[in-house]
PDB file of C-alpha atoms in Angstrom:
ATOM      1  CA  MET N  25     103.266 101.164  75.856  1.00  0.00           C
ATOM      2  CA  THR N  26     105.674 103.939  77.065  1.00  0.00           C
ATOM      3  CA  VAL N  27     104.661 106.624  78.713  1.00  0.00           C
ATOM      4  CA  SER N  28     107.867 109.536  79.193  1.00  0.00           C
ATOM      5  CA  ASP N  29     107.951 111.729  82.793  1.00  0.00           C
ATOM      6  CA  SER N  30     111.429 113.107  81.844  1.00  0.00           C
ATOM      7  CA  ARG N  31     110.881 116.232  83.855  1.00  0.00           C
ATOM      8  CA  ASN N  32     109.395 114.305  86.948  1.00  0.00           C
ATOM      9  CA  VAL N  33     105.846 115.669  86.975  1.00  0.00           C
ATOM     10  CA  PHE N  34     104.215 112.337  87.915  1.00  0.00           C
ATOM     11  CA  VAL N  35     106.678 111.683  90.906  1.00  0.00           C
ATOM     12  CA  ASN N  36     106.459 114.966  91.906  1.00  0.00           C
ATOM     13  CA  LEU N  37     102.893 115.107  92.445  1.00  0.00           C
ATOM     14  CA  VAL N  38     102.878 111.466  94.127  1.00  0.00           C
ATOM     15  CA  MET N  39     105.085 112.741  96.404  1.00  0.00           C
ATOM     16  CA  ARG N  40     102.488 115.235  97.657  1.00  0.00           C
ATOM     17  CA  VAL N  41      99.939 111.960  98.661  1.00  0.00           C
ATOM     18  CA  PRO N  42      99.582 111.847 102.010  1.00  0.00           C
ATOM     19  CA  ALA N  43     101.202 109.430 103.915  1.00  0.00           C
ATOM     20  CA  ASP N  44      97.737 108.036 105.717  1.00  0.00           C
ATOM     21  CA  GLY N  45      97.839 104.796 104.064  1.00  0.00           C
ATOM     22  CA  ASN N  46      94.897 105.610 101.888  1.00  0.00           C
ATOM     23  CA  MET N  47      96.745 105.054  98.768  1.00  0.00           C
ATOM     24  CA  PRO N  48      98.984 101.641  99.381  1.00  0.00           C
ATOM     25  CA  ILE N  49      99.985 102.004  95.365  1.00  0.00           C
ATOM     26  CA  LEU N  50     101.060 104.986  94.854  1.00  0.00           C
ATOM     27  CA  SER N  51     103.058 105.444  97.858  1.00  0.00           C
ATOM     28  CA  ARG N  52     105.052 102.609  96.445  1.00  0.00           C
ATOM     29  CA  ILE N  53     106.172 105.070  93.668  1.00  0.00           C
ATOM     30  CA  LYS N  54     109.630 106.807  94.603  1.00  0.00           C
ATOM     31  CA  PRO N  55     111.911 108.864  92.661  1.00  0.00           C
ATOM     32  CA  TRP N  56     115.159 106.948  93.449  1.00  0.00           C
ATOM     33  CA  SER N  57     113.257 103.535  93.055  1.00  0.00           C
ATOM     34  CA  ASP N  58     111.607 101.260  90.376  1.00  0.00           C
ATOM     35  CA  ALA N  59     107.805 100.593  91.617  1.00  0.00           C
ATOM     36  CA  VAL N  60     106.108  97.722  90.215  1.00  0.00           C
ATOM     37  CA  VAL N  61     102.267  97.373  90.040  1.00  0.00           C
ATOM     38  CA  TYR N  62     101.073  93.546  89.301  1.00  0.00           C
ATOM     39  CA  ASP N  63      97.802  91.965  87.875  1.00  0.00           C
ATOM     40  CA  GLY N  64      95.283  92.171  90.392  1.00  0.00           C
ATOM     41  CA  GLU N  65      96.222  95.633  91.737  1.00  0.00           C
ATOM     42  CA  PHE N  66      95.142  97.528  88.614  1.00  0.00           C
ATOM     43  CA  GLU N  67      91.224  98.573  89.789  1.00  0.00           C
ATOM     44  CA  LEU N  68      93.088  99.890  93.066  1.00  0.00           C
ATOM     45  CA  LEU N  69      95.486 101.972  91.039  1.00  0.00           C
ATOM     46  CA  LEU N  70      92.773 103.481  88.643  1.00  0.00           C
ATOM     47  CA  GLY N  71      90.953 104.632  92.249  1.00  0.00           C
ATOM     48  CA  GLU N  72      94.088 105.966  93.659  1.00  0.00           C
ATOM     49  CA  LEU N  73      94.812 107.788  90.410  1.00  0.00           C
ATOM     50  CA  ASP N  74      91.243 109.058  90.214  1.00  0.00           C
ATOM     51  CA  ALA N  75      91.877 110.535  93.925  1.00  0.00           C
ATOM     52  CA  LEU N  76      95.298 111.526  92.345  1.00  0.00           C
ATOM     53  CA  ARG N  77      93.899 113.702  89.837  1.00  0.00           C
ATOM     54  CA  ARG N  78      91.926 115.762  92.750  1.00  0.00           C
ATOM     55  CA  LEU N  79      96.065 116.623  94.058  1.00  0.00           C
ATOM     56  CA  ALA N  80      97.318 117.634  90.367  1.00  0.00           C
ATOM     57  CA  ILE N  81      97.453 121.707  90.076  1.00  0.00           C
ATOM     58  CA  SER N  82      98.560 122.072  86.318  1.00  0.00           C
ATOM     59  CA  GLU N  83      97.304 120.934  82.952  1.00  0.00           C
ATOM     60  CA  ASP N  84     100.648 118.740  82.612  1.00  0.00           C
ATOM     61  CA  GLU N  85      99.874 117.152  86.040  1.00  0.00           C
ATOM     62  CA  LEU N  86      96.480 116.099  84.993  1.00  0.00           C
ATOM     63  CA  GLY N  87      97.934 114.860  81.461  1.00  0.00           C
ATOM     64  CA  ILE N  88     100.179 112.341  83.040  1.00  0.00           C
ATOM     65  CA  VAL N  89      97.619 110.897  85.174  1.00  0.00           C
ATOM     66  CA  GLY N  90      95.962 110.151  82.115  1.00  0.00           C
ATOM     67  CA  GLU N  91      98.203 108.669  80.487  1.00  0.00           C
ATOM     68  CA  ILE N  92      98.955 106.577  83.556  1.00  0.00           C
ATOM     69  CA  GLU N  93      95.119 105.824  83.521  1.00  0.00           C
ATOM     70  CA  THR N  94      95.232 104.631  80.108  1.00  0.00           C
ATOM     71  CA  ALA N  95      98.017 102.326  80.561  1.00  0.00           C
ATOM     72  CA  ALA N  96      96.759 100.869  83.610  1.00  0.00           C
ATOM     73  CA  GLU N  97      93.282 100.496  82.047  1.00  0.00           C
ATOM     74  CA  ARG N  98      94.929  98.592  78.907  1.00  0.00           C
ATOM     75  CA  CYS N  99      96.377  96.315  81.804  1.00  0.00           C
ATOM     76  CA  VAL N 100      92.940  95.782  83.383  1.00  0.00           C
ATOM     77  CA  ARG N 101      91.503  94.755  79.839  1.00  0.00           C
ATOM     78  CA  ASP N 102      94.337  92.754  78.608  1.00  0.00           C
ATOM     79  CA  GLY N 103      95.089  90.593  81.868  1.00  0.00           C
ATOM     80  CA  GLY N 104      98.486  89.273  82.671  1.00  0.00           C
ATOM     81  CA  LEU N 105     100.654  92.559  82.807  1.00  0.00           C
ATOM     82  CA  GLU N 106     102.227  94.758  84.704  1.00  0.00           C
ATOM     83  CA  LEU N 107     102.833  98.753  84.774  1.00  0.00           C
ATOM     84  CA  HIS N 108     106.684  99.496  85.811  1.00  0.00           C
ATOM     85  CA  PHE N 109     107.734 103.035  87.025  1.00  0.00           C
ATOM     86  CA  LEU N 110     111.217 103.377  86.868  1.00  0.00           C
ATOM     87  CA  GLY N 111     113.410 105.552  89.647  1.00  0.00           C
ATOM     88  CA  ASP N 112     116.644 107.461  88.860  1.00  0.00           C
TER      89      ASP N 112
END
């Protein structure tokens, strides 16, 4: 499954996450580097995505969060998968 974000909607939303340590998975995602979410981290990621949804201010932001939630839910369901975020 691939989620395309050619307009950087998701990464721009993630950059608004407060750097207070409450979203350790999302804080690893940067526009200039790659990040990987590993099996065993998806439940935490899903909780962080739920909190991220509250920071969304546009339909595009809500849509991309929903797509990534769907990918993370598939990873939980199927097990043994990784979710890769590719930076520039």
